[in-house]
Coordinates of C-alpha atoms and ligand atoms in Angstrom, one line a residue:
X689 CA 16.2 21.5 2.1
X690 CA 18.8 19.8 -0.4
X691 CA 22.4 19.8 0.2
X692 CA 25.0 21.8 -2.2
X693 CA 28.8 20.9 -3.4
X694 CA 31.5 22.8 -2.4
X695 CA 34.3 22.4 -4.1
X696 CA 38.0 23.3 -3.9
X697 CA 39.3 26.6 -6.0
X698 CA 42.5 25.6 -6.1
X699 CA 42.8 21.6 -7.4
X700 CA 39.1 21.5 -7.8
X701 CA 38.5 18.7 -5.2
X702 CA 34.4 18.4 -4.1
X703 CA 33.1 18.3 -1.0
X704 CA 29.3 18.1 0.3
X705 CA 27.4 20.7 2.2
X706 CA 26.0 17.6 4.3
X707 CA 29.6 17.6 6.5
X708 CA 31.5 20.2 8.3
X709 CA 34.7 21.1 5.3
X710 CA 36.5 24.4 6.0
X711 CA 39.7 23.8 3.9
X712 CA 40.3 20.9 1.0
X713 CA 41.9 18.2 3.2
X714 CA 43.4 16.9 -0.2
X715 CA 45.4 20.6 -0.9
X716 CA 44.6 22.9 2.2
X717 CA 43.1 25.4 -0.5
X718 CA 40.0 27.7 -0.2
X719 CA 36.3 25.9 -0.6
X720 CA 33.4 27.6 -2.1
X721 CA 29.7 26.8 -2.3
X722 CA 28.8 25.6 -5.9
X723 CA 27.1 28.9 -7.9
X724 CA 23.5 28.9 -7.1
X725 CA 21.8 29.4 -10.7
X726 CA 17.9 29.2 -9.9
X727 CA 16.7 30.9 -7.1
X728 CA 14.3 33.4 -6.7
X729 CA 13.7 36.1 -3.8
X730 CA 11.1 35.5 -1.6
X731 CA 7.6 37.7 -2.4
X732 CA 7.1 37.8 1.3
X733 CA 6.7 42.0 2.8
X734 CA 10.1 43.1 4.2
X735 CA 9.2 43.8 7.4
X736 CA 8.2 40.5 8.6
X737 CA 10.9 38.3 7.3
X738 CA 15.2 38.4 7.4
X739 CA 17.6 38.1 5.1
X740 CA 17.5 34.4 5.0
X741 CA 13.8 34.4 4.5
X742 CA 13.8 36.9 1.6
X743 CA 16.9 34.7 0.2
X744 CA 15.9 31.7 1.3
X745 CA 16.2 29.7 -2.3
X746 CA 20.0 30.8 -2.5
X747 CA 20.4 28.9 0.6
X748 CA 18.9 25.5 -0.7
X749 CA 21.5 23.8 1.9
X750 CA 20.6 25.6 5.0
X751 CA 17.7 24.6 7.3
X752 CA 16.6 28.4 8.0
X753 CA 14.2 27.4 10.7
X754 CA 16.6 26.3 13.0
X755 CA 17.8 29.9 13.4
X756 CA 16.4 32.8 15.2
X757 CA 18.3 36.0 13.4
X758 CA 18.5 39.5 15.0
X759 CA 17.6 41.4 12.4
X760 CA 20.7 41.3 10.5
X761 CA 20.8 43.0 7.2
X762 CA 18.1 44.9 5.3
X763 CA 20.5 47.9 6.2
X764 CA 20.7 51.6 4.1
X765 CA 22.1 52.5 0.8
X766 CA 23.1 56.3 1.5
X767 CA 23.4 57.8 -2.0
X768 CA 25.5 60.9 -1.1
X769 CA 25.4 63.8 -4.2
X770 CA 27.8 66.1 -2.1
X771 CA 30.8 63.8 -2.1
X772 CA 30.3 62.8 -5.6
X773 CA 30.6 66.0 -6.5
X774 CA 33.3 66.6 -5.1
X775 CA 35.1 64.1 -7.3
X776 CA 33.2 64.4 -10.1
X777 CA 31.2 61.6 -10.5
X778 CA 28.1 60.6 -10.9
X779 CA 26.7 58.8 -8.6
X780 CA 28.2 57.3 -5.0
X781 CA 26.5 55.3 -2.3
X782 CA 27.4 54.5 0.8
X783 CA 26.2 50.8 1.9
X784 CA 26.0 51.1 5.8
X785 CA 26.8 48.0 7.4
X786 CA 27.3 49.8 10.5
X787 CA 23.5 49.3 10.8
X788 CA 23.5 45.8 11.5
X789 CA 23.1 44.1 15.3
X790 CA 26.4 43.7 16.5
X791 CA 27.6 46.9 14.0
X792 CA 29.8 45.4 10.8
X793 CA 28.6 43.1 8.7
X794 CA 30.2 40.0 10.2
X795 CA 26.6 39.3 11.1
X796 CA 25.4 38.3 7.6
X797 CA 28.4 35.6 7.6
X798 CA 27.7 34.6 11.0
X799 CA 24.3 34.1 10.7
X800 CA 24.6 31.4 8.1
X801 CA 27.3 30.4 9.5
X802 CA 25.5 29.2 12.8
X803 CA 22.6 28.5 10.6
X804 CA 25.1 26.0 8.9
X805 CA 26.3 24.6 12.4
X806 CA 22.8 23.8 13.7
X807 CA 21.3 22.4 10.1
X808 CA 24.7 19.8 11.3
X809 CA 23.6 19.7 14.8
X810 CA 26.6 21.2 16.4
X811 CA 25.6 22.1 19.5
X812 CA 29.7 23.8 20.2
X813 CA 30.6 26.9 17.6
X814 CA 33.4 29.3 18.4
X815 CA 35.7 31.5 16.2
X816 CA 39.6 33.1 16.5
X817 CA 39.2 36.8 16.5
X818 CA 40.1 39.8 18.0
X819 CA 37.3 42.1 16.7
X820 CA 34.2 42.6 15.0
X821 CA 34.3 38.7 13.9
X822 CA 34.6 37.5 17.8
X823 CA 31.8 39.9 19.1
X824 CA 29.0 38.7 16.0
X825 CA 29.7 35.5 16.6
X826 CA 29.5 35.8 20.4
X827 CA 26.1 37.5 20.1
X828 CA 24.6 35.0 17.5
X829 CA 26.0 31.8 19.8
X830 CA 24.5 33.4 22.7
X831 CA 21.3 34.0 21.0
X832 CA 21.1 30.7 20.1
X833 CA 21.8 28.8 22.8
X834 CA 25.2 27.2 22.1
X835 CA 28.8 26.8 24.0
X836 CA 30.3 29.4 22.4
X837 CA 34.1 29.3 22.3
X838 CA 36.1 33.0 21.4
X839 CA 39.5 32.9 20.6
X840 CA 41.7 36.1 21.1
X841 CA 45.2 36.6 21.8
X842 CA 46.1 37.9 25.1
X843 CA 47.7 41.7 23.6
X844 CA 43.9 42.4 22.7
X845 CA 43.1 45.6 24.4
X846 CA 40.0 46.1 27.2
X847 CA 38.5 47.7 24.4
X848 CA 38.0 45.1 22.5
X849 CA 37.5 42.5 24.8
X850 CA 34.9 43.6 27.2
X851 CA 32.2 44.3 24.3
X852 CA 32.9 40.1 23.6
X853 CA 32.8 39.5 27.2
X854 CA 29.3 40.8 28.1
X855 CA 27.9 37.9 25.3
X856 CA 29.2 35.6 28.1
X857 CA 30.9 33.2 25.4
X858 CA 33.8 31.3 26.5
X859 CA 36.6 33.6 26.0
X860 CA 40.1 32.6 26.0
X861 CA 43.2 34.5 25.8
X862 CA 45.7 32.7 24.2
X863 CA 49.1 34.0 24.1
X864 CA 51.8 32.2 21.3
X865 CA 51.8 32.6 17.5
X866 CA 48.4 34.9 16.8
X867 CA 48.6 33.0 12.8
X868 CA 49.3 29.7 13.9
X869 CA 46.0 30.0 16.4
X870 CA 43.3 29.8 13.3
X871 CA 45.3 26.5 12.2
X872 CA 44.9 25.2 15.9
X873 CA 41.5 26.1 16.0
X874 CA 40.5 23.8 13.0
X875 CA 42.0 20.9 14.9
X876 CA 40.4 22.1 17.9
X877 CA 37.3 21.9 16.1
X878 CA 37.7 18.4 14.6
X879 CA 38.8 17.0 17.6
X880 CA 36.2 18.7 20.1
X881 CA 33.4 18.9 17.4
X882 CA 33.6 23.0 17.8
X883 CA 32.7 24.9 14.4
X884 CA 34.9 27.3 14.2
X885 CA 33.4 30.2 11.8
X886 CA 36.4 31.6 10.9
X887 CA 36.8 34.4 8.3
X888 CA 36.5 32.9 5.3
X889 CA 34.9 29.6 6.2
X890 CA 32.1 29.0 3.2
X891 CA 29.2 29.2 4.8
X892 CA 30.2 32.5 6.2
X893 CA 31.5 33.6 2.9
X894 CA 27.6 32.3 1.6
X895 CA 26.0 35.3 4.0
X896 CA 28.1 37.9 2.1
X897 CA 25.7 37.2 -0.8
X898 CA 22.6 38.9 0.9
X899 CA 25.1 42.5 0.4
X900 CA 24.8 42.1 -3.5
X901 CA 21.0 40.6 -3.4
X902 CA 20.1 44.2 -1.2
X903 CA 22.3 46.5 -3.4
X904 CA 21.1 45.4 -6.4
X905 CA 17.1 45.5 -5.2
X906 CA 17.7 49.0 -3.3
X907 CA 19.1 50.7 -7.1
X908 CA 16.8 48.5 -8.7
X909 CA 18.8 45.9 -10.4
X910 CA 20.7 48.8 -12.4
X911 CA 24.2 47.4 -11.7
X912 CA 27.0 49.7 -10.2
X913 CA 30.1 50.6 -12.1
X914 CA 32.2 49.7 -9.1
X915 CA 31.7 48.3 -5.8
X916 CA 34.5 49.3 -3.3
X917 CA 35.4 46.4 -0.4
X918 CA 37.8 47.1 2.2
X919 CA 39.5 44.0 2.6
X920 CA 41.3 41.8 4.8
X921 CA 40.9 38.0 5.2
X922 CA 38.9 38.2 1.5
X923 CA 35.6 36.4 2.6
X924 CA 33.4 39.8 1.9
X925 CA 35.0 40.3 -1.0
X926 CA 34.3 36.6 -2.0
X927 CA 30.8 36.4 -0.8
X928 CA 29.4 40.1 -3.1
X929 CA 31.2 38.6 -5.7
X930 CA 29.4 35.3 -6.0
X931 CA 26.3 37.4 -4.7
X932 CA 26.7 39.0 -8.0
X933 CA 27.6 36.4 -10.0
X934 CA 24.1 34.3 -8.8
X935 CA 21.7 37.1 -9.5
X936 CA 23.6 37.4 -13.2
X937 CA 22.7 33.5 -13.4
X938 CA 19.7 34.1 -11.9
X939 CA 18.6 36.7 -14.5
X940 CA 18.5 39.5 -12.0
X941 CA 21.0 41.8 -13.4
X942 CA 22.5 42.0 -16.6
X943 CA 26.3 42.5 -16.1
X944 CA 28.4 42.7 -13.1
X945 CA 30.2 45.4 -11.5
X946 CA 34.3 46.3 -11.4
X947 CA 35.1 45.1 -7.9
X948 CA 38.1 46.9 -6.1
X949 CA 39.7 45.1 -3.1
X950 CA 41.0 48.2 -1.2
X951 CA 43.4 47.7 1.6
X952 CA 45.4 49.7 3.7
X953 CA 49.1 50.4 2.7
X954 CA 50.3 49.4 5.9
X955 CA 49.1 46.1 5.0
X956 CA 48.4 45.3 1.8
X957 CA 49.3 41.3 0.7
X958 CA 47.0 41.3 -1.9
X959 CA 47.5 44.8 -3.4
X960 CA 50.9 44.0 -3.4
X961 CA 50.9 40.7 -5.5
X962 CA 48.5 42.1 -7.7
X963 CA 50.6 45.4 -8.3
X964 CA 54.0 43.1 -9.1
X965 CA 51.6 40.2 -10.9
X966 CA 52.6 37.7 -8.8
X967 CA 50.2 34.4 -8.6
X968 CA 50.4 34.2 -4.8
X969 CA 50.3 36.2 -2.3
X970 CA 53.2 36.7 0.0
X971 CA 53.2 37.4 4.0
X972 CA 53.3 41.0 4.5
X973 CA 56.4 42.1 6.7
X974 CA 55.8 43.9 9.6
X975 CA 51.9 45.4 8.9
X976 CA 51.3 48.7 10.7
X977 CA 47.7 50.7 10.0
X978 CA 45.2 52.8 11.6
X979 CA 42.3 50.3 10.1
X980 CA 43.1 47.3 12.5
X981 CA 39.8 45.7 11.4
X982 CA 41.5 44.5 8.3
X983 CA 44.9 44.3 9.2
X984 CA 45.8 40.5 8.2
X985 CA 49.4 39.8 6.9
X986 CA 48.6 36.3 5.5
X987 CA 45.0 36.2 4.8
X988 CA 43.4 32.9 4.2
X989 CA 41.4 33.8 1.1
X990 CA 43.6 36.3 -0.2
X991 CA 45.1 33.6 -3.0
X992 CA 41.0 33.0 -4.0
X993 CA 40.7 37.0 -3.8
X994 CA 43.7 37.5 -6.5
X995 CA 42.7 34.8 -8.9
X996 CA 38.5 36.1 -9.1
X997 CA 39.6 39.4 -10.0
X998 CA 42.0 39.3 -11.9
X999 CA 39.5 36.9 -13.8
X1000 CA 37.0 39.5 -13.7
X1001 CA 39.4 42.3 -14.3
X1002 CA 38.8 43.6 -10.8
X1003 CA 40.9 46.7 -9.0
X1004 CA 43.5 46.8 -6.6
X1005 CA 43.5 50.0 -4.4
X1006 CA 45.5 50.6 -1.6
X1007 CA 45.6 54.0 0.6
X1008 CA 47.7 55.3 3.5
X1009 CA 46.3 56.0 6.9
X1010 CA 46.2 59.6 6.1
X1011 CA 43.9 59.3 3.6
X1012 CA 41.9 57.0 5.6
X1013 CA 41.7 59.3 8.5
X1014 CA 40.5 62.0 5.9
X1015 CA 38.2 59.7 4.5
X1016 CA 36.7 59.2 7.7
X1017 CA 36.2 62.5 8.3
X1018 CA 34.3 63.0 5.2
X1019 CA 32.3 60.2 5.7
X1020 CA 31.7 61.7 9.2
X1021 CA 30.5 65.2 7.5
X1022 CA 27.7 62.9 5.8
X1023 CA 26.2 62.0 8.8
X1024 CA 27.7 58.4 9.1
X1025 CA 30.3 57.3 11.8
X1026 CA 32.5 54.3 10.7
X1027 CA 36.0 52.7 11.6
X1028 CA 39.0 53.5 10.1
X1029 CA 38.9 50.5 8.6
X1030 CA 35.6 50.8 6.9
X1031 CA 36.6 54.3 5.1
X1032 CA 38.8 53.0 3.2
X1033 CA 36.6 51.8 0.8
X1034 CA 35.7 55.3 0.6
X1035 CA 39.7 56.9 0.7
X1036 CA 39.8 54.6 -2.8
X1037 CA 37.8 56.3 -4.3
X1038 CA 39.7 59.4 -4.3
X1039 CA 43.0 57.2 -5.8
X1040 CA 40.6 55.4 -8.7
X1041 CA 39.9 58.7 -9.5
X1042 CA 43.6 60.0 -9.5
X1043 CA 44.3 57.0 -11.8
X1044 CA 42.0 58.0 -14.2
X1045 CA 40.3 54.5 -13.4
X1046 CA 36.9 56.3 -11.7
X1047 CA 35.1 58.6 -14.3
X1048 CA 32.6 61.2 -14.1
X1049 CA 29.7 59.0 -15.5
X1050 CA 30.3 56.2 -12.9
X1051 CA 28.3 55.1 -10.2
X1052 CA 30.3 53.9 -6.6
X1053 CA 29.4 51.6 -4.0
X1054 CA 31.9 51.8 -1.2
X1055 CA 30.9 49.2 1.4
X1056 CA 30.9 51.1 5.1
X1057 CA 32.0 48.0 6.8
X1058 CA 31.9 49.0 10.9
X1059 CA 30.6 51.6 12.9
X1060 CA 33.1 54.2 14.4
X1061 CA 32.7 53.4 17.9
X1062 CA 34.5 49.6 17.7
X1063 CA 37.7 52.0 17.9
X1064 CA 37.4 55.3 19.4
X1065 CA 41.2 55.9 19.4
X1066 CA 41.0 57.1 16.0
X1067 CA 38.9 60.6 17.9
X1068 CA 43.1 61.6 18.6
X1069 CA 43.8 61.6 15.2
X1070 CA 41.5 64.5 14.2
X1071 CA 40.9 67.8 15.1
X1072 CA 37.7 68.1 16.7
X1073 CA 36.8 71.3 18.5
X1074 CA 34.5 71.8 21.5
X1075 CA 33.2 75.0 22.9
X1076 CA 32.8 75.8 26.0
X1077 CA 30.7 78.7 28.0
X1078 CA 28.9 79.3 31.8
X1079 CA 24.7 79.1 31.4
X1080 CA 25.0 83.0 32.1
X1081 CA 27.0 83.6 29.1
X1082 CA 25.3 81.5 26.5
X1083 CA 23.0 84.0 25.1
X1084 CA 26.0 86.4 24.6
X1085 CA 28.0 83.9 23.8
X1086 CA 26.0 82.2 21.3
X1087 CA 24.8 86.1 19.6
X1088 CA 28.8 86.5 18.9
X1089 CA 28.7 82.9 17.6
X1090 CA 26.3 82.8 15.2
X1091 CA 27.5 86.8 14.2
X1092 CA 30.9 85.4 13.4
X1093 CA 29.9 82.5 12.0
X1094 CA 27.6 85.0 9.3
X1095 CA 30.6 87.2 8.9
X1096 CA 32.7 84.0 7.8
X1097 CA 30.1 83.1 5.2
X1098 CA 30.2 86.2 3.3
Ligands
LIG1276 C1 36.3 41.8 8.9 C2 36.3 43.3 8.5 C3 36.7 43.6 7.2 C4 37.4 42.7 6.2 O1 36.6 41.6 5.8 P1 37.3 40.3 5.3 O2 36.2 39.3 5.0 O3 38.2 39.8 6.4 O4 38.0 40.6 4.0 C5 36.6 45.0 6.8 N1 36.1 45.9 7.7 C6 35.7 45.6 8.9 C7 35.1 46.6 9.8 C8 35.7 44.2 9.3 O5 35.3 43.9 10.6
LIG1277 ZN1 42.2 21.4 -2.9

């Protein structure tokens, strides 16, 4: 193990690996791991190692022994010819995070994120969250063996807080200013030695990667056209990115893809900026969307989000909740169940298309972010019929079933 510099993307300030840094104390900007330029993937069979095994040399600052994963990672790329078709293109894959142990891919991030904490001996981590964030890290501090403490404000709904609960973490309801809490919880943190893996703390950004390092092995380093990332906070988007960019320095791949940052247009901070070429994002006035998974007015890496892509000529797609709900209804018809949220990868690729952006010799990635049942009252907003008959009846009643169903075909 070796350490790595962070440094600070805004005045360029360096930090070390070695210490617990989650924002530059000199400008309160976004860190970033240095870009790891020689690593290779692990040779070892991928059914008896994890992410961090197979990756282990673009972790040179993480002790990966001191973590026992859950088998996070290692999930699908759906290629899906029938929706493709329907726009017109190519080639589009679904990458199905849903598949991972607590069902979004929060658990790359948290697992080097607690990897992080115990390579610095924390023995406290904890994170502010209302969702998919506060029930991976929950799981992984439970698995592990540490206090863990979960944040939430106190309008989360049963819902949502009873799948955190049953980790046993120390969950605490805090009502007050829901923004202001991730600020507290940093000072929290420093004064109670608590890591706090927030949403775009580095080392959580750093698990991202391992999305990139599996898309590119599953097409075989052929390089996407576009990789679609629903977005909120902007640590995804920052870890496939840099994922991305290591494998190009790497000599993996050959080019990198267009990203998109697509976000709902009920809350849509970055999308905005970008649109009216602003430098800096602006707080989002009163944010209303179906996909609650990435609904952050302010988010803390959305400034680091703006500036990569527009380096890297990048996209900025935002969609209505109509189009999301129809997006997750198509998704649906391909056999994969995901949150609101998570479709709206998919819902932009519909507007790239419109704009001429998308064309018909392009392969997609749309990341699938969460699985559908984190918020079941999305089932109200579609129509979804059931049929009903007595056990007498169902012969007949299946005989005029399948005969209308024929007569409908033809
Ligand atoms: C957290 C989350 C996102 C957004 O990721 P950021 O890193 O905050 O940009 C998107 N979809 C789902 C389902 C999430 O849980
Ligand atoms: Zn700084």
């Amino acid at each position: 193990m070796t350490t790595a510099n962070l440094f600070c993307i805004d005045c360029g300030e360096i930090f070390s690996s070695s210490e617990l840094s989650i924002i530059c104390d000199q400008c309160g900007g976004t860190l970033e791991v240095e870009l790891i330029d020689k690593a290779r993937i692990s040779d070892q069979p991928i059914l008896q190692g994890s992410i961090l095994n197979r990756y282990k040399s673009f972790y040179p600052y993480l002790d990966t022994t001191v973590i026992e994963g859950l088998g996070e990672g290692f999930t699908p790329l759906v290629e899906v010819p029938a929706l493709a078709q329907e726009h017109g293109i190519e080639h589009l894959y679904f990458k199905n995070e849903t598949q991972n142990p607590t069902w979004s891919f929060k658990d790359r991030g948290t697992v080097t994120g607690v990897a992080h904490a115990l390579t610095l001996n924390f023995s406290k981590i904890g994170t502010v969250s209302t969702g998919n964030m506060a029930v991976s890290v929950a799981a992984y501090g439970s698995r592990a063996g540490l206090d863990t403490y979960i944040l939430v404000n106190d309008q989360i709904a049963q819902e949502k807080l009873l799948p955190i609960a049953i980790y046993k973490p120390d969950l605490v309801k805090v009502s007050g200013d829901y923004g202001q809490l991730y600020y507290k919880s940093l000072e929290l943190g420093r004064e109670h030695g608590i890591y706090f893996i927030n949403s775009d703390v580095p080392f959580r950004v750093e698990g991202y990667k391992t999305l990139s390092f599996e898309i590119c092995e599953q097409m075989n380093f052929e390089v996407p056209d576009y990789v679609i990332v629903p977005t909120s906070a902007g640590g995804n988007l920052r870890g496939i990115i840099k994922g991305f960019e290591e494998f190009l320095a790497c000599g993996y791949i050959d080019r990198l893809p267009t990203f998109v940052c697509a976000q709902a247009s009920g809350c849509a901070p970055i999308v905005e900026a970008a649109k009216s070429e602003k430098d800096r994002i602006e707080r989002f006035n009163s944010p209303s969307t179906i996909a609650h998974a990435i609904e952050n007015p302010l988010p803390p890496s959305g400034n680091a989000v703006l500036k990569k892509l527009k380096a890297l000529n990048g996209q900025f797609v935002a969609v209505t909740d109509e189009e999301i709900i129809k997006a997750q209804a198509k998704i649906a018809e391909a056999g994969m169940f995901v949150q609101p949220a998570s479709a709206v990868s998919y819902a932009a690729v519909s507007a790239l298309r419109k704009e001429g952006i998308l064309t018909h010799r392009d392969k997609v990635v749309c990341i699938l972010t969460g699985s559908g049942l984190k918020y079941t009252a999305a089932f109200e907003k579609h129509q979804l019929d059931i049929m009903t008959s007595t056990l007498e009846a169902l012969g007949d009643f299946i005989s005029e079933h399948t005969r209308r169903k024929h007569d409908y075909r033809k």
